[in-house]
Amino acid sequence: MANRKKYVDGVLVELTDEEQAFRDAEEKAWADGEADRNMAELRKQRNELLVETDYMALSDVTMTDAWKTYRQELRDITKQTPTDIRLSNIKFPEKPTEKA
Amino acid sequence: MALTKVIGAGVEGLTNSADANAITISSGEVVTFAQSPIGTGMDRLLSNTTTGPASSVDISNTYFNSTYDTYLVIFRLTPSSDNVDLWVRFATDGSTFQTGNIYGSAQYLFDSDNGANSFNAGSRWQMTATTIGNDTGENITGYLYLVAANNTAYSSAVHGIVSHMDTTGNHRGSSFAGSQIVSARDGVVNGLQFLFSSGNVENSEITVYGLDKN
């Protein structure tokens, strides 16, 4: 099977066997790392949501039970069991409608 | 006397005989200089469009060389695969792109309060802080400045901003900065390679300007 091609200064040329092997290995490593990347992204989104409500934990603010539960569910989100590599079954908790 | 008026059929008001033919404008509005303009302004070196899938889009030392040390590169690329990052590598011999862990790279996603990503010694510069989608209309556009391209005492570097659609079609914006790590600073940068973390570049438009020679 012919190797993949690349553009060099606008001209399409075939990858050398060495370039093709490197690219194949690189793409495999990228694919193998998808679960870790998705979990890192999940944590990043979770942390942003926690930061939004951090002020509720200040000593002069009384946090309601609904918000306590919401924040705990955010912290526990990484304990859910993913059913696929894209974490498509992982759901963020809904924000309480009541005011803090 | 200074130039006072330009009309479609020519120039009026040039009465100094020494300057009279410095610039001429034809009846077809074509401007012609009697001598080459002197200056160090932006020089468009390459404007390239690719329309078929390719593993990467490489620009060699035909365009990145000792003529300029600072370049502006404006790009738009469409990935063939979903959920990929845009990477850039450099060549030091004009055409062989470096794949060792000699790239320092940092990206910041504007859309997030927690958008920082970085690595000190990776195998490429990363232009994106979050991945790109490949549905119809999704792509990445941006620009980068390549600076100190021929400096072998200090690291060559790239800095820029990208705008792209993520895998759900939402807009994302990121800034990025990258340089050769210290141990690789003795290499010039005389080629750039654009590629995605996986899959092909489905199509692209890349323009390269030479800006300055130190």
CSV table of C-alpha atoms in Angstrom, one decimal:
chain,number,residue,atom,x,y,z
A,1,MET,CA,0.0,0.0,0.0
A,2,ALA,CA,1.3,3.4,-0.9
A,3,ASN,CA,2.4,5.8,1.8
A,4,ARG,CA,0.4,8.8,2.7
A,5,LYS,CA,1.3,12.1,1.1
A,6,LYS,CA,2.3,15.6,2.3
A,7,TYR,CA,2.5,19.0,0.6
A,8,VAL,CA,5.9,20.5,0.3
A,9,ASP,CA,5.8,24.1,-0.9
A,10,GLY,CA,2.5,23.3,-2.6
A,11,VAL,CA,3.7,20.1,-4.3
A,12,LEU,CA,2.2,16.8,-3.2
A,13,VAL,CA,4.9,14.2,-2.4
A,14,GLU,CA,4.7,10.7,-0.8
A,15,LEU,CA,6.0,10.2,2.7
A,16,THR,CA,9.1,8.1,3.0
A,17,ASP,CA,8.8,4.8,4.8
A,18,GLU,CA,10.5,6.3,7.8
A,19,GLU,CA,8.1,9.3,7.8
A,20,GLN,CA,5.1,7.0,7.4
A,21,ALA,CA,6.2,4.8,10.3
A,22,PHE,CA,6.7,7.8,12.5
A,23,ARG,CA,3.4,9.2,11.6
A,24,ASP,CA,1.6,5.9,12.3
A,25,ALA,CA,3.2,5.7,15.7
A,26,GLU,CA,2.4,9.3,16.5
A,27,GLU,CA,-1.3,8.8,15.6
A,28,LYS,CA,-1.5,5.6,17.6
A,29,ALA,CA,-0.1,7.4,20.6
A,30,TRP,CA,-2.6,10.2,20.1
A,31,ALA,CA,-5.5,7.7,19.9
A,32,ASP,CA,-4.2,5.8,23.0
A,33,GLY,CA,-4.2,9.0,25.0
A,34,GLU,CA,-7.8,10.0,24.3
A,35,ALA,CA,-9.2,8.7,27.5
A,36,ASP,CA,-6.6,10.6,29.6
A,37,ARG,CA,-7.3,13.8,27.6
A,38,ASN,CA,-11.0,13.5,28.0
A,39,MET,CA,-10.7,12.9,31.7
A,40,ALA,CA,-8.4,15.9,32.0
A,41,GLU,CA,-11.0,18.0,30.2
A,42,LEU,CA,-13.7,16.7,32.4
A,43,ARG,CA,-11.7,17.8,35.5
A,44,LYS,CA,-11.1,21.2,34.0
A,45,GLN,CA,-14.8,21.8,33.3
A,46,ARG,CA,-15.6,20.5,36.8
A,47,ASN,CA,-13.1,22.8,38.4
A,48,GLU,CA,-14.5,25.8,36.6
A,49,LEU,CA,-18.0,25.0,38.0
A,50,LEU,CA,-16.6,24.6,41.5
A,51,VAL,CA,-14.8,27.9,41.2
A,52,GLU,CA,-18.1,29.6,40.3
A,53,THR,CA,-19.6,28.7,43.6
A,54,ASP,CA,-16.5,28.9,45.9
A,55,TYR,CA,-17.7,32.2,47.3
A,56,MET,CA,-20.6,30.2,49.0
A,57,ALA,CA,-18.1,28.6,51.2
A,58,LEU,CA,-17.0,31.9,52.7
A,59,SER,CA,-17.6,32.3,56.4
A,60,ASP,CA,-20.2,35.1,56.0
A,61,VAL,CA,-22.3,33.1,53.5
A,62,THR,CA,-24.6,30.3,54.4
A,63,MET,CA,-24.6,27.5,51.8
A,64,THR,CA,-27.9,25.7,51.3
A,65,ASP,CA,-28.1,21.9,51.3
A,66,ALA,CA,-28.9,21.9,47.6
A,67,TRP,CA,-25.7,23.8,46.8
A,68,LYS,CA,-23.7,21.6,49.1
A,69,THR,CA,-25.1,18.5,47.3
A,70,TYR,CA,-24.4,20.1,43.9
A,71,ARG,CA,-20.8,20.9,44.8
A,72,GLN,CA,-20.3,17.4,46.3
A,73,GLU,CA,-21.6,15.8,43.1
A,74,LEU,CA,-19.2,17.9,41.1
A,75,ARG,CA,-16.3,16.7,43.2
A,76,ASP,CA,-17.5,13.1,42.8
A,77,ILE,CA,-18.0,13.3,39.0
A,78,THR,CA,-14.7,11.5,38.3
A,79,LYS,CA,-16.0,8.6,40.4
A,80,GLN,CA,-18.6,7.8,37.8
A,81,THR,CA,-17.8,4.9,35.6
A,82,PRO,CA,-17.4,5.8,32.0
A,83,THR,CA,-19.1,3.5,29.5
A,84,ASP,CA,-16.9,4.7,26.6
A,85,ILE,CA,-13.7,6.6,25.9
A,86,ARG,CA,-15.5,9.9,25.2
A,87,LEU,CA,-17.2,9.7,28.7
A,88,SER,CA,-20.5,10.2,27.0
A,89,ASN,CA,-22.5,8.9,29.9
A,90,ILE,CA,-20.9,11.3,32.4
A,91,LYS,CA,-23.4,14.0,33.3
A,92,PHE,CA,-22.7,17.1,35.3
A,93,PRO,CA,-25.2,17.8,38.1
A,94,GLU,CA,-27.8,20.4,37.5
A,95,LYS,CA,-27.3,23.7,39.3
A,96,PRO,CA,-29.9,24.3,42.0
A,97,THR,CA,-32.5,26.9,41.1
A,98,GLU,CA,-32.7,28.4,44.6
A,99,LYS,CA,-30.4,31.2,45.5
A,100,ALA,CA,-27.4,30.7,47.7
B,1,MET,CA,6.2,70.8,-6.5
B,2,ALA,CA,4.5,68.0,-4.7
B,3,LEU,CA,2.1,65.6,-6.2
B,4,THR,CA,-1.3,67.2,-6.0
B,5,LYS,CA,-3.6,65.1,-7.9
B,6,VAL,CA,-3.9,61.6,-9.3
B,7,ILE,CA,-6.4,60.8,-12.0
B,8,GLY,CA,-7.2,57.7,-13.9
B,9,ALA,CA,-5.4,58.8,-17.0
B,10,GLY,CA,-2.2,59.9,-15.3
B,11,VAL,CA,-0.6,62.3,-12.9
B,12,GLU,CA,-1.1,66.0,-12.7
B,13,GLY,CA,0.9,68.5,-10.8
B,14,LEU,CA,4.4,67.0,-11.2
B,15,THR,CA,6.4,69.8,-12.5
B,16,ASN,CA,9.7,69.1,-11.0
B,17,SER,CA,11.6,67.5,-13.9
B,18,ALA,CA,13.6,65.3,-11.6
B,19,ASP,CA,10.5,63.7,-10.2
B,20,ALA,CA,8.3,63.8,-13.2
B,21,ASN,CA,8.7,60.2,-14.2
B,22,ALA,CA,9.3,58.6,-10.8
B,23,ILE,CA,5.8,57.3,-10.8
B,24,THR,CA,3.5,56.8,-13.7
B,25,ILE,CA,-0.1,55.7,-13.8
B,26,SER,CA,-1.5,54.4,-17.1
B,27,SER,CA,-5.0,55.0,-18.3
B,28,GLY,CA,-5.8,51.5,-17.0
B,29,GLU,CA,-4.8,52.7,-13.4
B,30,VAL,CA,-1.6,50.6,-13.4
B,31,VAL,CA,1.0,52.2,-11.2
B,32,THR,CA,4.6,51.9,-12.3
B,33,PHE,CA,7.7,53.0,-10.4
B,34,ALA,CA,10.7,54.2,-12.4
B,35,GLN,CA,13.0,52.5,-9.9
B,36,SER,CA,12.4,49.8,-7.3
B,37,PRO,CA,10.9,51.2,-4.1
B,38,ILE,CA,13.5,51.2,-1.3
B,39,GLY,CA,12.4,49.9,2.1
B,40,THR,CA,12.1,46.9,4.4
B,41,GLY,CA,8.4,46.5,4.4
B,42,MET,CA,6.4,43.3,4.6
B,43,ASP,CA,7.2,41.0,1.7
B,44,ARG,CA,4.7,38.4,0.7
B,45,LEU,CA,6.8,35.3,0.0
B,46,LEU,CA,4.2,32.6,-0.4
B,47,SER,CA,0.4,32.3,-0.7
B,48,ASN,CA,-0.4,28.7,-1.0
B,49,THR,CA,-3.7,26.8,-1.2
B,50,THR,CA,-4.0,23.0,-0.9
B,51,THR,CA,-7.2,21.3,-1.8
B,52,GLY,CA,-6.5,17.6,-1.3
B,53,PRO,CA,-5.9,15.6,1.9
B,54,ALA,CA,-2.2,15.4,3.0
B,55,SER,CA,-0.4,14.3,6.1
B,56,SER,CA,1.1,17.7,6.6
B,57,VAL,CA,1.6,21.0,4.8
B,58,ASP,CA,5.3,21.8,4.8
B,59,ILE,CA,7.0,25.1,3.8
B,60,SER,CA,10.7,24.8,3.2
B,61,ASN,CA,13.8,27.0,3.2
B,62,THR,CA,12.7,28.3,-0.2
B,63,TYR,CA,10.6,30.7,1.9
B,64,PHE,CA,12.1,30.5,5.4
B,65,ASN,CA,15.8,31.3,5.0
B,66,SER,CA,18.5,33.8,5.9
B,67,THR,CA,16.7,36.6,3.9
B,68,TYR,CA,14.5,37.4,6.9
B,69,ASP,CA,14.7,36.7,10.6
B,70,THR,CA,11.1,37.6,11.4
B,71,TYR,CA,8.1,36.2,9.6
B,72,LEU,CA,4.3,36.5,9.7
B,73,VAL,CA,2.4,33.4,8.8
B,74,ILE,CA,-1.4,33.5,8.3
B,75,PHE,CA,-3.1,30.2,8.0
B,76,ARG,CA,-6.4,28.4,7.7
B,77,LEU,CA,-6.5,24.6,7.9
B,78,THR,CA,-9.3,22.0,7.9
B,79,PRO,CA,-8.7,18.7,9.6
B,80,SER,CA,-10.0,15.5,8.1
B,81,SER,CA,-10.4,13.9,11.5
B,82,ASP,CA,-12.5,15.1,14.4
B,83,ASN,CA,-11.2,16.1,17.8
B,84,VAL,CA,-7.6,17.0,16.9
B,85,ASP,CA,-5.0,19.6,17.8
B,86,LEU,CA,-3.0,21.7,15.4
B,87,TRP,CA,0.7,21.2,15.6
B,88,VAL,CA,3.7,23.0,14.0
B,89,ARG,CA,7.2,21.7,13.7
B,90,PHE,CA,10.4,23.3,12.4
B,91,ALA,CA,13.2,22.3,10.2
B,92,THR,CA,16.9,23.2,10.7
B,93,ASP,CA,18.1,21.9,7.3
B,94,GLY,CA,15.4,23.4,5.2
B,95,SER,CA,13.2,20.3,4.8
B,96,THR,CA,13.6,17.7,7.6
B,97,PHE,CA,11.2,18.5,10.4
B,98,GLN,CA,12.4,17.9,13.9
B,99,THR,CA,10.5,15.3,15.9
B,100,GLY,CA,12.6,15.2,19.1
B,101,ASN,CA,11.5,16.6,22.4
B,102,ILE,CA,12.9,20.0,21.7
B,103,TYR,CA,9.8,22.1,21.7
B,104,GLY,CA,8.6,24.3,24.5
B,105,SER,CA,4.9,25.2,24.1
B,106,ALA,CA,2.1,26.9,26.0
B,107,GLN,CA,-1.5,27.6,25.0
B,108,TYR,CA,-4.3,29.5,26.7
B,109,LEU,CA,-7.9,29.0,25.9
B,110,PHE,CA,-9.7,32.4,26.1
B,111,ASP,CA,-13.1,30.8,26.7
B,112,SER,CA,-12.1,29.4,30.0
B,113,ASP,CA,-11.0,30.7,33.4
B,114,ASN,CA,-8.9,27.6,33.6
B,115,GLY,CA,-7.6,27.4,30.1
B,116,ALA,CA,-3.8,27.0,30.4
B,117,ASN,CA,-1.9,24.1,28.9
B,118,SER,CA,1.8,23.7,28.4
B,119,PHE,CA,4.7,21.4,28.1
B,120,ASN,CA,8.4,22.2,28.3
B,121,ALA,CA,9.9,19.6,26.0
B,122,GLY,CA,7.4,18.1,23.6
B,123,SER,CA,7.8,16.8,20.0
B,124,ARG,CA,6.0,19.8,18.4
B,125,TRP,CA,4.6,23.3,19.1
B,126,GLN,CA,0.9,23.1,19.8
B,127,MET,CA,-1.3,25.9,18.5
B,128,THR,CA,-4.6,24.9,20.1
B,129,ALA,CA,-5.7,24.7,23.8
B,130,THR,CA,-8.6,22.5,23.0
B,131,THR,CA,-9.4,20.3,20.0
B,132,ILE,CA,-10.8,21.1,16.7
B,133,GLY,CA,-13.9,19.6,15.0
B,134,ASN,CA,-14.2,18.6,11.4
B,135,ASP,CA,-17.9,18.9,10.6
B,136,THR,CA,-18.8,21.0,7.6
B,137,GLY,CA,-17.6,24.6,8.1
B,138,GLU,CA,-15.3,23.7,11.1
B,139,ASN,CA,-11.7,24.6,10.7
B,140,ILE,CA,-9.0,26.7,12.3
B,141,THR,CA,-7.7,30.1,11.3
B,142,GLY,CA,-4.9,32.1,12.9
B,143,TYR,CA,-1.5,33.7,12.6
B,144,LEU,CA,1.9,33.3,14.0
B,145,TYR,CA,5.0,35.3,14.2
B,146,LEU,CA,8.2,33.4,13.7
B,147,VAL,CA,11.0,35.4,15.4
B,148,ALA,CA,14.8,35.0,15.7
B,149,ALA,CA,14.6,32.4,12.9
B,150,ASN,CA,18.3,32.5,12.2
B,151,ASN,CA,19.5,33.1,15.7
B,152,THR,CA,21.7,30.3,17.0
B,153,ALA,CA,22.6,31.9,20.4
B,154,TYR,CA,19.0,32.2,21.6
B,155,SER,CA,15.9,30.1,20.9
B,156,SER,CA,13.8,30.8,17.8
B,157,ALA,CA,10.2,31.2,18.7
B,158,VAL,CA,6.6,31.4,17.5
B,159,HIS,CA,3.8,33.4,19.0
B,160,GLY,CA,0.2,33.8,17.8
B,161,ILE,CA,-3.5,33.4,18.1
B,162,VAL,CA,-6.0,31.0,16.6
B,163,SER,CA,-9.7,30.8,16.3
B,164,HIS,CA,-11.5,27.6,15.6
B,165,MET,CA,-14.6,25.4,16.1
B,166,ASP,CA,-14.5,22.7,18.6
B,167,THR,CA,-16.1,19.2,18.2
B,168,THR,CA,-19.5,20.6,19.1
B,169,GLY,CA,-19.3,23.5,16.6
B,170,ASN,CA,-18.7,26.1,19.3
B,171,HIS,CA,-16.1,28.8,18.7
B,172,ARG,CA,-12.9,28.7,20.6
B,173,GLY,CA,-10.1,31.1,20.8
B,174,SER,CA,-6.5,30.5,22.0
B,175,SER,CA,-3.2,32.2,22.2
B,176,PHE,CA,0.0,30.2,22.0
B,177,ALA,CA,3.7,30.6,22.4
B,178,GLY,CA,6.5,28.2,21.6
B,179,SER,CA,10.2,28.2,21.3
B,180,GLN,CA,13.1,25.8,20.9
B,181,ILE,CA,14.2,24.5,24.3
B,182,VAL,CA,17.5,25.8,25.5
B,183,SER,CA,19.5,22.8,24.4
B,184,ALA,CA,18.1,23.2,20.8
B,185,ARG,CA,18.7,26.9,20.5
B,186,ASP,CA,21.7,26.5,18.2
B,187,GLY,CA,19.4,25.4,15.3
B,188,VAL,CA,18.0,27.9,12.9
B,189,VAL,CA,14.4,27.6,11.8
B,190,ASN,CA,14.3,27.4,8.0
B,191,GLY,CA,11.1,25.4,7.5
B,192,LEU,CA,7.7,25.0,9.1
B,193,GLN,CA,5.4,22.0,9.0
B,194,PHE,CA,1.7,22.2,9.8
B,195,LEU,CA,-0.1,19.0,10.8
B,196,PHE,CA,-2.9,17.8,13.0
B,197,SER,CA,-2.4,15.4,15.9
B,198,SER,CA,-4.1,12.7,13.9
B,199,GLY,CA,-5.4,12.4,10.3
B,200,ASN,CA,-4.9,14.6,7.4
B,201,VAL,CA,-5.0,18.3,6.5
B,202,GLU,CA,-8.1,18.2,4.3
B,203,ASN,CA,-7.4,21.6,2.8
B,204,SER,CA,-5.4,24.7,3.7
B,205,GLU,CA,-4.5,28.3,2.9
B,206,ILE,CA,-1.2,29.6,4.1
B,207,THR,CA,0.4,32.9,3.5
B,208,VAL,CA,4.0,33.8,4.5
B,209,TYR,CA,5.4,37.3,4.8
B,210,GLY,CA,9.0,38.2,5.5
B,211,LEU,CA,9.0,41.1,7.9
B,212,ASP,CA,12.5,41.9,9.1
B,213,LYS,CA,16.2,41.1,9.0
B,214,ASN,CA,18.1,41.8,12.2
